[in-house]
Amino acid sequence: VCRIAKEADVVLVAVSYGLSPEHPYPSQYKQCLAATVHFMRNAEVYGVDPSQIIIFGDSAGGNFTSVVAQQLTKRRDLPKLRAQALIYAGVQAMDFNLPSYVQNATMPLLSQETVIKFILQYFIKDPALKSDILKGSHVPDHYRLKYRKWVSADNIPEKFKRGYREVPLAPYKPEVYKQFPELLEETFSSIFAEDHIIKQLPETFIVTCEYDVFRDDGLLYKKRLEDCGVKVRWFHAEQGFHGVLNFSDLGIFTFPAGVEIVDSIIDFVKGL
Ligand SMILES: *[C@@H]1O[C@H](CO)[C@@H](O)[C@H](O)[C@H]1NC(C)=O
Ligand SMILES: *[C@@H]1O[C@H](CO)[C@@H](O)[C@H](O)[C@H]1NC(C)=O
Ligand SMILES: *[C@@H]1O[C@H](CO)[C@@H](O)[C@H](O)[C@H]1NC(C)=O
């Protein structure tokens, strides 16, 4: 992160948001939004031009970044964001059996099951709900109809599928959905925001990693934005895995994919 600040020559502010269980959903995105709004209003104090603000996050931070960018489109009292950068972010909690979820289901650091476990912890819900969520029983039929055009293996380029066979969502169970309908709302699953919001998003940088369950979330969000006319730049780390950014500055334990991602972010920022 220091390298991004130095080499891209930017003022960098990190939001330290509260964690669950003391701070369950939705406090994270709200804290990030409040911090961003505060910074936008006071940017000049930090020598920053308020029209040049970029928000950025990796992993869960990428989820919050995508939600904050959408919420900011509703604010007429603030300058437009210059850009957002989403590094292996999850953007949907409807289908946990997309090709990347199936292909890299057992990856260390973030497996298919860990994603669901984190979600349940985040909402402070019964861990026994895991298998129903994994299978998609929490998704009402009207949402399946509405959202399939945005979240489906059909929207994943062929070269990423590698013999993938579609796993249909299991039958809907209202009692599971009722536990936390927020899962499918845009403040958690940002890909489900309406077109008029998506169309107002700033230029976006998306990083995906080959060995990451969230790879396809990134690919789907890229398509969703492009279909709405948003300018997207994309970097795919062929050797990357979820969390690799944390291994970009560890001496002999450095993973080249982590360095590549940092380079790509610097490049994006300098190109704006
Ligand atoms: C946001 O990120 C967290 C942590 O990586 C993950 O558990 C969650 O599934 C993500 N949200 C969505 C909507 O994918
Ligand atoms: C992750 O997915 C890739 C294909 O995208 C596959 O080659 C690799 O073996 C998978 N890794 C694990 C640990 O499942
Ligand atoms: C990266 O490291 C930070 C600090 O140790 C940790 O909080 C975060 O969960 C890690 N990110 C990923 C995606 O593993």
mmCIF file of C-alpha atoms and ligand atoms in Angstrom:
data_model
loop_
_atom_site.group_PDB
_atom_site.id
_atom_site.type_symbol
_atom_site.label_atom_id
_atom_site.label_comp_id
_atom_site.label_asym_id
_atom_site.label_seq_id
_atom_site.Cartn_x
_atom_site.Cartn_y
_atom_site.Cartn_z
ATOM 1 C CA VAL A 1 0.000 0.000 0.000
ATOM 2 C CA CYS A 2 2.886 2.360 0.776
ATOM 3 C CA ARG A 3 4.269 1.580 -2.642
ATOM 4 C CA ILE A 4 0.989 2.614 -4.257
ATOM 5 C CA ALA A 5 1.083 5.945 -2.401
ATOM 6 C CA LYS A 6 4.707 6.585 -3.376
ATOM 7 C CA GLU A 7 4.761 5.406 -6.953
ATOM 8 C CA ALA A 8 1.335 6.644 -7.983
ATOM 9 C CA ASP A 9 2.023 9.856 -6.014
ATOM 10 C CA VAL A 10 -1.305 9.930 -4.201
ATOM 11 C CA VAL A 11 -2.536 10.744 -0.710
ATOM 12 C CA LEU A 12 -3.728 7.427 0.677
ATOM 13 C CA VAL A 13 -6.281 7.082 3.463
ATOM 14 C CA ALA A 14 -7.209 3.704 4.923
ATOM 15 C CA VAL A 15 -10.546 3.196 6.675
ATOM 16 C CA SER A 16 -10.335 0.989 9.723
ATOM 17 C CA TYR A 17 -13.900 -0.244 10.009
ATOM 18 C CA GLY A 18 -15.367 -2.230 12.911
ATOM 19 C CA LEU A 19 -15.604 -5.997 12.628
ATOM 20 C CA SER A 20 -18.347 -8.511 13.386
ATOM 21 C CA PRO A 21 -19.626 -9.680 15.889
ATOM 22 C CA GLU A 22 -19.376 -6.278 17.628
ATOM 23 C CA HIS A 23 -20.295 -4.593 14.346
ATOM 24 C CA PRO A 24 -22.522 -6.844 12.227
ATOM 25 C CA TYR A 25 -23.748 -5.987 8.718
ATOM 26 C CA PRO A 26 -24.414 -3.274 7.548
ATOM 27 C CA SER A 27 -22.085 -1.214 9.715
ATOM 28 C CA GLN A 28 -18.974 -1.810 7.539
ATOM 29 C CA TYR A 29 -20.224 -0.211 4.368
ATOM 30 C CA LYS A 30 -21.856 2.566 6.388
ATOM 31 C CA GLN A 31 -18.586 3.332 8.172
ATOM 32 C CA CYS A 32 -16.693 3.274 4.871
ATOM 33 C CA LEU A 33 -19.294 5.563 3.318
ATOM 34 C CA ALA A 34 -19.160 8.005 6.244
ATOM 35 C CA ALA A 35 -15.355 8.108 6.082
ATOM 36 C CA THR A 36 -15.409 8.669 2.319
ATOM 37 C CA VAL A 37 -17.981 11.457 2.550
ATOM 38 C CA HIS A 38 -15.992 13.119 5.327
ATOM 39 C CA PHE A 39 -12.823 12.941 3.252
ATOM 40 C CA MET A 40 -14.569 14.302 0.161
ATOM 41 C CA ARG A 41 -15.851 17.286 2.117
ATOM 42 C CA ASN A 42 -12.444 17.961 3.662
ATOM 43 C CA ALA A 43 -10.161 16.880 0.840
ATOM 44 C CA GLU A 44 -8.596 20.302 0.469
ATOM 45 C CA VAL A 45 -7.354 20.168 4.056
ATOM 46 C CA TYR A 46 -5.206 17.232 2.924
ATOM 47 C CA GLY A 47 -4.099 18.988 -0.248
ATOM 48 C CA VAL A 48 -6.343 16.784 -2.367
ATOM 49 C CA ASP A 49 -8.486 17.934 -5.290
ATOM 50 C CA PRO A 50 -12.001 16.650 -4.402
ATOM 51 C CA SER A 51 -12.701 15.848 -8.058
ATOM 52 C CA GLN A 52 -9.808 13.361 -8.134
ATOM 53 C CA ILE A 53 -10.809 10.879 -5.440
ATOM 54 C CA ILE A 54 -10.458 7.163 -6.130
ATOM 55 C CA ILE A 55 -11.814 4.511 -3.782
ATOM 56 C CA PHE A 56 -10.226 1.132 -3.600
ATOM 57 C CA GLY A 57 -10.506 -2.127 -1.682
ATOM 58 C CA ASP A 58 -9.516 -5.780 -1.777
ATOM 59 C CA SER A 59 -11.555 -8.816 -0.751
ATOM 60 C CA ALA A 60 -14.308 -7.760 1.688
ATOM 61 C CA GLY A 61 -12.988 -4.189 1.263
ATOM 62 C CA GLY A 62 -13.725 -4.570 -2.443
ATOM 63 C CA ASN A 63 -17.353 -5.441 -1.623
ATOM 64 C CA PHE A 64 -17.661 -2.286 0.480
ATOM 65 C CA THR A 65 -15.949 -0.197 -2.190
ATOM 66 C CA SER A 66 -18.478 -1.300 -4.807
ATOM 67 C CA VAL A 67 -21.372 -0.492 -2.471
ATOM 68 C CA VAL A 68 -19.930 2.903 -1.452
ATOM 69 C CA ALA A 69 -19.411 3.888 -5.103
ATOM 70 C CA GLN A 70 -23.049 3.051 -5.825
ATOM 71 C CA GLN A 71 -24.352 4.934 -2.788
ATOM 72 C CA LEU A 72 -22.342 8.003 -3.786
ATOM 73 C CA THR A 73 -24.117 8.180 -7.161
ATOM 74 C CA LYS A 74 -27.214 9.196 -5.165
ATOM 75 C CA ARG A 75 -25.473 12.222 -3.632
ATOM 76 C CA ARG A 76 -25.850 15.473 -5.482
ATOM 77 C CA ASP A 77 -23.987 17.460 -2.806
ATOM 78 C CA LEU A 78 -20.616 15.809 -3.466
ATOM 79 C CA PRO A 79 -18.242 15.692 -6.421
ATOM 80 C CA LYS A 80 -18.315 12.557 -8.540
ATOM 81 C CA LEU A 81 -15.712 9.922 -7.711
ATOM 82 C CA ARG A 82 -12.829 9.890 -10.160
ATOM 83 C CA ALA A 83 -12.651 6.074 -10.128
ATOM 84 C CA GLN A 84 -13.047 2.881 -8.121
ATOM 85 C CA ALA A 85 -10.724 -0.125 -7.982
ATOM 86 C CA LEU A 86 -12.050 -3.525 -6.919
ATOM 87 C CA ILE A 87 -9.491 -6.176 -6.111
ATOM 88 C CA TYR A 88 -10.900 -9.717 -5.969
ATOM 89 C CA ALA A 89 -14.203 -8.472 -4.587
ATOM 90 C CA GLY A 90 -17.345 -10.541 -4.069
ATOM 91 C CA VAL A 91 -20.388 -8.810 -5.527
ATOM 92 C CA GLN A 92 -23.170 -11.361 -5.250
ATOM 93 C CA ALA A 93 -24.576 -13.796 -2.705
ATOM 94 C CA MET A 94 -26.980 -15.616 -4.993
ATOM 95 C CA ASP A 95 -24.953 -18.332 -6.684
ATOM 96 C CA PHE A 96 -22.033 -20.035 -4.937
ATOM 97 C CA ASN A 97 -21.611 -22.601 -7.693
ATOM 98 C CA LEU A 98 -20.363 -20.451 -10.533
ATOM 99 C CA PRO A 99 -17.385 -21.954 -12.397
ATOM 100 C CA SER A 100 -14.739 -20.325 -10.181
ATOM 101 C CA TYR A 101 -16.532 -21.443 -7.003
ATOM 102 C CA VAL A 102 -16.581 -25.013 -8.261
ATOM 103 C CA GLN A 103 -13.071 -24.989 -9.759
ATOM 104 C CA ASN A 104 -11.388 -23.512 -6.703
ATOM 105 C CA ALA A 105 -13.832 -24.730 -4.052
ATOM 106 C CA THR A 106 -11.051 -25.969 -1.804
ATOM 107 C CA MET A 107 -8.466 -23.214 -2.192
ATOM 108 C CA PRO A 108 -6.675 -22.266 1.035
ATOM 109 C CA LEU A 109 -7.330 -18.730 2.415
ATOM 110 C CA LEU A 110 -10.778 -18.596 0.833
ATOM 111 C CA SER A 111 -12.748 -21.716 -0.009
ATOM 112 C CA GLN A 112 -16.342 -21.987 -1.161
ATOM 113 C CA GLU A 113 -17.395 -23.005 2.358
ATOM 114 C CA THR A 114 -15.393 -20.240 4.043
ATOM 115 C CA VAL A 115 -17.226 -17.602 2.021
ATOM 116 C CA ILE A 116 -20.542 -18.845 3.401
ATOM 117 C CA LYS A 117 -19.120 -19.231 6.885
ATOM 118 C CA PHE A 118 -17.959 -15.584 6.799
ATOM 119 C CA ILE A 119 -21.326 -14.425 5.555
ATOM 120 C CA LEU A 120 -23.102 -16.251 8.394
ATOM 121 C CA GLN A 121 -20.689 -14.769 10.938
ATOM 122 C CA TYR A 122 -21.107 -11.356 9.422
ATOM 123 C CA PHE A 123 -24.878 -11.501 9.865
ATOM 124 C CA ILE A 124 -24.583 -13.458 13.129
ATOM 125 C CA LYS A 125 -26.730 -16.333 11.889
ATOM 126 C CA ASP A 126 -26.876 -20.035 12.657
ATOM 127 C CA PRO A 127 -23.878 -21.843 11.056
ATOM 128 C CA ALA A 128 -26.269 -24.717 10.246
ATOM 129 C CA LEU A 129 -27.701 -22.584 7.421
ATOM 130 C CA LYS A 130 -24.490 -23.141 5.483
ATOM 131 C CA SER A 131 -25.578 -25.999 3.284
ATOM 132 C CA ASP A 132 -28.867 -24.352 2.240
ATOM 133 C CA ILE A 133 -27.088 -21.129 1.292
ATOM 134 C CA LEU A 134 -24.386 -23.017 -0.574
ATOM 135 C CA LYS A 135 -27.065 -24.686 -2.670
ATOM 136 C CA GLY A 136 -29.002 -21.476 -3.261
ATOM 137 C CA SER A 137 -32.183 -22.313 -1.323
ATOM 138 C CA HIS A 138 -32.207 -18.748 0.019
ATOM 139 C CA VAL A 139 -33.073 -17.302 -3.411
ATOM 140 C CA PRO A 140 -36.790 -16.661 -4.075
ATOM 141 C CA ASP A 141 -38.090 -17.594 -7.516
ATOM 142 C CA HIS A 142 -38.826 -14.026 -8.603
ATOM 143 C CA TYR A 143 -35.201 -13.091 -7.903
ATOM 144 C CA ARG A 144 -33.969 -16.059 -9.916
ATOM 145 C CA LEU A 145 -35.960 -14.806 -12.891
ATOM 146 C CA LYS A 146 -34.853 -11.227 -12.463
ATOM 147 C CA TYR A 147 -31.193 -11.749 -11.679
ATOM 148 C CA ARG A 148 -30.199 -14.648 -13.924
ATOM 149 C CA LYS A 149 -29.355 -12.201 -16.675
ATOM 150 C CA TRP A 150 -26.596 -10.797 -14.468
ATOM 151 C CA VAL A 151 -25.444 -13.784 -12.447
ATOM 152 C CA SER A 152 -25.052 -16.889 -14.554
ATOM 153 C CA ALA A 153 -22.288 -19.046 -15.942
ATOM 154 C CA ASP A 154 -23.642 -18.036 -19.372
ATOM 155 C CA ASN A 155 -21.996 -14.650 -18.849
ATOM 156 C CA ILE A 156 -18.575 -16.149 -18.113
ATOM 157 C CA PRO A 157 -16.258 -16.287 -21.138
ATOM 158 C CA GLU A 158 -15.766 -19.851 -22.420
ATOM 159 C CA LYS A 159 -12.037 -19.892 -21.757
ATOM 160 C CA PHE A 160 -12.703 -19.767 -18.013
ATOM 161 C CA LYS A 161 -15.202 -22.618 -17.942
ATOM 162 C CA ARG A 162 -12.932 -25.594 -18.516
ATOM 163 C CA GLY A 163 -15.571 -28.295 -18.776
ATOM 164 C CA TYR A 164 -17.769 -26.707 -16.102
ATOM 165 C CA ARG A 165 -21.242 -28.197 -15.785
ATOM 166 C CA GLU A 166 -23.886 -25.837 -14.488
ATOM 167 C CA VAL A 167 -25.138 -26.497 -10.955
ATOM 168 C CA PRO A 168 -28.774 -25.311 -10.751
ATOM 169 C CA LEU A 169 -29.946 -23.535 -7.598
ATOM 170 C CA ALA A 170 -31.760 -25.875 -5.189
ATOM 171 C CA PRO A 171 -35.515 -25.336 -4.603
ATOM 172 C CA TYR A 172 -36.404 -22.170 -2.708
ATOM 173 C CA LYS A 173 -36.921 -22.384 1.053
ATOM 174 C CA PRO A 174 -38.709 -19.273 2.360
ATOM 175 C CA GLU A 175 -37.563 -19.953 5.927
ATOM 176 C CA VAL A 176 -33.932 -19.593 4.829
ATOM 177 C CA TYR A 177 -34.525 -16.416 2.826
ATOM 178 C CA LYS A 178 -36.420 -14.833 5.728
ATOM 179 C CA GLN A 179 -33.373 -15.169 7.971
ATOM 180 C CA PHE A 180 -31.590 -12.437 6.029
ATOM 181 C CA PRO A 181 -33.232 -11.029 2.924
ATOM 182 C CA GLU A 182 -30.438 -8.396 2.912
ATOM 183 C CA LEU A 183 -28.137 -10.960 1.264
ATOM 184 C CA LEU A 184 -29.669 -10.190 -2.099
ATOM 185 C CA GLU A 185 -29.977 -6.441 -1.618
ATOM 186 C CA GLU A 186 -27.646 -4.108 -3.456
ATOM 187 C CA THR A 187 -25.943 -3.025 -0.235
ATOM 188 C CA PHE A 188 -24.611 -6.577 0.056
ATOM 189 C CA SER A 189 -24.827 -7.939 -3.478
ATOM 190 C CA SER A 190 -23.797 -4.853 -5.406
ATOM 191 C CA ILE A 191 -24.284 -6.460 -8.821
ATOM 192 C CA PHE A 192 -28.050 -6.294 -8.241
ATOM 193 C CA ALA A 193 -28.200 -2.493 -8.208
ATOM 194 C CA GLU A 194 -30.549 -1.126 -10.887
ATOM 195 C CA ASP A 195 -29.219 0.052 -14.237
ATOM 196 C CA HIS A 196 -29.730 3.753 -13.506
ATOM 197 C CA ILE A 197 -27.282 3.424 -10.568
ATOM 198 C CA ILE A 198 -24.733 1.300 -12.426
ATOM 199 C CA LYS A 199 -24.753 3.750 -15.352
ATOM 200 C CA GLN A 200 -23.575 6.550 -13.082
ATOM 201 C CA LEU A 201 -20.576 4.661 -11.718
ATOM 202 C CA PRO A 202 -17.143 6.159 -12.307
ATOM 203 C CA GLU A 203 -14.397 4.539 -14.331
ATOM 204 C CA THR A 204 -13.649 1.168 -12.730
ATOM 205 C CA PHE A 205 -10.599 -1.025 -12.355
ATOM 206 C CA ILE A 206 -11.293 -4.707 -11.676
ATOM 207 C CA VAL A 207 -8.671 -7.261 -10.647
ATOM 208 C CA THR A 208 -9.458 -10.967 -10.801
ATOM 209 C CA CYS A 209 -7.271 -13.928 -9.865
ATOM 210 C CA GLU A 210 -7.368 -17.284 -11.598
ATOM 211 C CA TYR A 211 -7.231 -19.308 -8.366
ATOM 212 C CA ASP A 212 -9.996 -17.525 -6.522
ATOM 213 C CA VAL A 213 -13.655 -18.372 -5.879
ATOM 214 C CA PHE A 214 -14.451 -14.663 -6.481
ATOM 215 C CA ARG A 215 -12.909 -14.700 -9.970
ATOM 216 C CA ASP A 216 -16.314 -14.980 -11.632
ATOM 217 C CA ASP A 217 -17.882 -12.309 -9.420
ATOM 218 C CA GLY A 218 -15.254 -9.977 -10.890
ATOM 219 C CA LEU A 219 -15.933 -11.154 -14.443
ATOM 220 C CA LEU A 220 -19.694 -10.745 -13.988
ATOM 221 C CA TYR A 221 -19.391 -7.275 -12.486
ATOM 222 C CA LYS A 222 -17.117 -6.278 -15.353
ATOM 223 C CA LYS A 223 -19.765 -7.347 -17.857
ATOM 224 C CA ARG A 224 -22.569 -5.722 -15.881
ATOM 225 C CA LEU A 225 -20.744 -2.368 -15.885
ATOM 226 C CA GLU A 226 -19.662 -2.579 -19.512
ATOM 227 C CA ASP A 227 -23.213 -3.411 -20.611
ATOM 228 C CA CYS A 228 -24.275 -0.178 -18.891
ATOM 229 C CA GLY A 229 -21.598 1.853 -20.652
ATOM 230 C CA VAL A 230 -19.204 2.243 -17.715
ATOM 231 C CA LYS A 231 -15.531 2.375 -18.657
ATOM 232 C CA VAL A 232 -13.791 -0.675 -17.167
ATOM 233 C CA ARG A 233 -10.167 -1.666 -17.058
ATOM 234 C CA TRP A 234 -9.429 -5.235 -16.064
ATOM 235 C CA PHE A 235 -6.350 -7.057 -14.905
ATOM 236 C CA HIS A 236 -6.401 -10.836 -14.564
ATOM 237 C CA ALA A 237 -3.592 -12.379 -12.507
ATOM 238 C CA GLU A 238 -3.042 -15.792 -14.108
ATOM 239 C CA GLN A 239 -1.125 -17.042 -11.065
ATOM 240 C CA GLY A 240 -3.090 -15.040 -8.516
ATOM 241 C CA PHE A 241 -5.092 -16.399 -5.590
ATOM 242 C CA HIS A 242 -7.421 -14.715 -3.112
ATOM 243 C CA GLY A 243 -5.430 -12.551 -0.694
ATOM 244 C CA VAL A 244 -2.262 -12.520 -2.814
ATOM 245 C CA LEU A 245 -1.945 -8.770 -2.338
ATOM 246 C CA ASN A 246 -0.944 -9.590 1.222
ATOM 247 C CA PHE A 247 2.077 -11.397 -0.234
ATOM 248 C CA SER A 248 3.386 -8.571 -2.370
ATOM 249 C CA ASP A 249 6.013 -7.314 0.045
ATOM 250 C CA LEU A 250 7.393 -10.216 2.062
ATOM 251 C CA GLY A 251 10.993 -10.580 0.903
ATOM 252 C CA ILE A 252 11.620 -14.143 -0.221
ATOM 253 C CA PHE A 253 7.991 -15.034 0.521
ATOM 254 C CA THR A 254 6.753 -12.536 -2.031
ATOM 255 C CA PHE A 255 4.444 -13.930 -4.707
ATOM 256 C CA PRO A 256 5.022 -12.360 -8.128
ATOM 257 C CA ALA A 257 1.245 -12.186 -8.710
ATOM 258 C CA GLY A 258 0.958 -9.870 -5.683
ATOM 259 C CA VAL A 259 3.598 -7.561 -7.151
ATOM 260 C CA GLU A 260 1.872 -7.645 -10.545
ATOM 261 C CA ILE A 261 -1.405 -6.560 -8.966
ATOM 262 C CA VAL A 262 0.233 -3.663 -7.121
ATOM 263 C CA ASP A 263 1.920 -2.636 -10.393
ATOM 264 C CA SER A 264 -1.408 -2.806 -12.219
ATOM 265 C CA ILE A 265 -3.073 -0.571 -9.614
ATOM 266 C CA ILE A 266 -0.263 1.990 -9.844
ATOM 267 C CA ASP A 267 -0.548 1.897 -13.613
ATOM 268 C CA PHE A 268 -4.287 2.443 -13.499
ATOM 269 C CA VAL A 269 -4.008 5.377 -11.102
ATOM 270 C CA LYS A 270 -1.239 7.041 -13.093
ATOM 271 C CA GLY A 271 -3.243 6.634 -16.287
ATOM 272 C CA LEU A 272 -6.256 8.564 -14.944
HETATM 273 C C1 LIG B 1 -17.692 -9.949 0.632
HETATM 274 O O1 LIG B 1 -16.471 -10.436 1.099
HETATM 275 C C2 LIG B 1 -16.566 -11.364 2.138
HETATM 276 C C3 LIG B 1 -15.177 -11.676 2.617
HETATM 277 O O2 LIG B 1 -14.300 -11.963 1.593
HETATM 278 C C4 LIG B 1 -17.289 -12.596 1.653
HETATM 279 O O3 LIG B 1 -17.449 -13.504 2.702
HETATM 280 C C5 LIG B 1 -18.633 -12.206 1.103
HETATM 281 O O4 LIG B 1 -19.220 -13.300 0.484
HETATM 282 C C6 LIG B 1 -18.516 -11.099 0.108
HETATM 283 N N1 LIG B 1 -19.834 -10.645 -0.284
HETATM 284 C C7 LIG B 1 -20.428 -11.057 -1.360
HETATM 285 C C8 LIG B 1 -21.742 -10.423 -1.634
HETATM 286 O O5 LIG B 1 -19.952 -11.857 -2.118
HETATM 287 C C1 LIG B 2 -8.443 -23.742 -9.380
HETATM 288 O O1 LIG B 2 -8.983 -23.596 -10.684
HETATM 289 C C2 LIG B 2 -8.072 -23.836 -11.740
HETATM 290 C C3 LIG B 2 -8.826 -23.614 -13.040
HETATM 291 O O2 LIG B 2 -9.234 -22.300 -13.108
HETATM 292 C C4 LIG B 2 -7.528 -25.254 -11.687
HETATM 293 O O3 LIG B 2 -6.555 -25.388 -12.705
HETATM 294 C C5 LIG B 2 -6.918 -25.480 -10.315
HETATM 295 O O4 LIG B 2 -6.514 -26.821 -10.223
HETATM 296 C C6 LIG B 2 -7.900 -25.178 -9.195
HETATM 297 N N1 LIG B 2 -7.226 -25.293 -7.897
HETATM 298 C C7 LIG B 2 -7.742 -25.925 -6.841
HETATM 299 C C8 LIG B 2 -6.916 -25.962 -5.609
HETATM 300 O O5 LIG B 2 -8.845 -26.417 -6.866
HETATM 301 C C1 LIG B 3 -4.627 -9.479 4.510
HETATM 302 O O1 LIG B 3 -4.003 -9.174 5.741
HETATM 303 C C2 LIG B 3 -4.809 -8.418 6.639
HETATM 304 C C3 LIG B 3 -3.954 -8.012 7.810
HETATM 305 O O2 LIG B 3 -3.321 -9.120 8.395
HETATM 306 C C4 LIG B 3 -6.006 -9.278 7.046
HETATM 307 O O3 LIG B 3 -6.844 -8.559 7.935
HETATM 308 C C5 LIG B 3 -6.783 -9.616 5.786
HETATM 309 O O4 LIG B 3 -7.857 -10.478 6.106
HETATM 310 C C6 LIG B 3 -5.896 -10.284 4.752
HETATM 311 N N1 LIG B 3 -6.661 -10.357 3.516
HETATM 312 C C7 LIG B 3 -6.948 -11.499 2.917
HETATM 313 C C8 LIG B 3 -7.795 -11.389 1.715
HETATM 314 O O5 LIG B 3 -6.548 -12.591 3.312
#
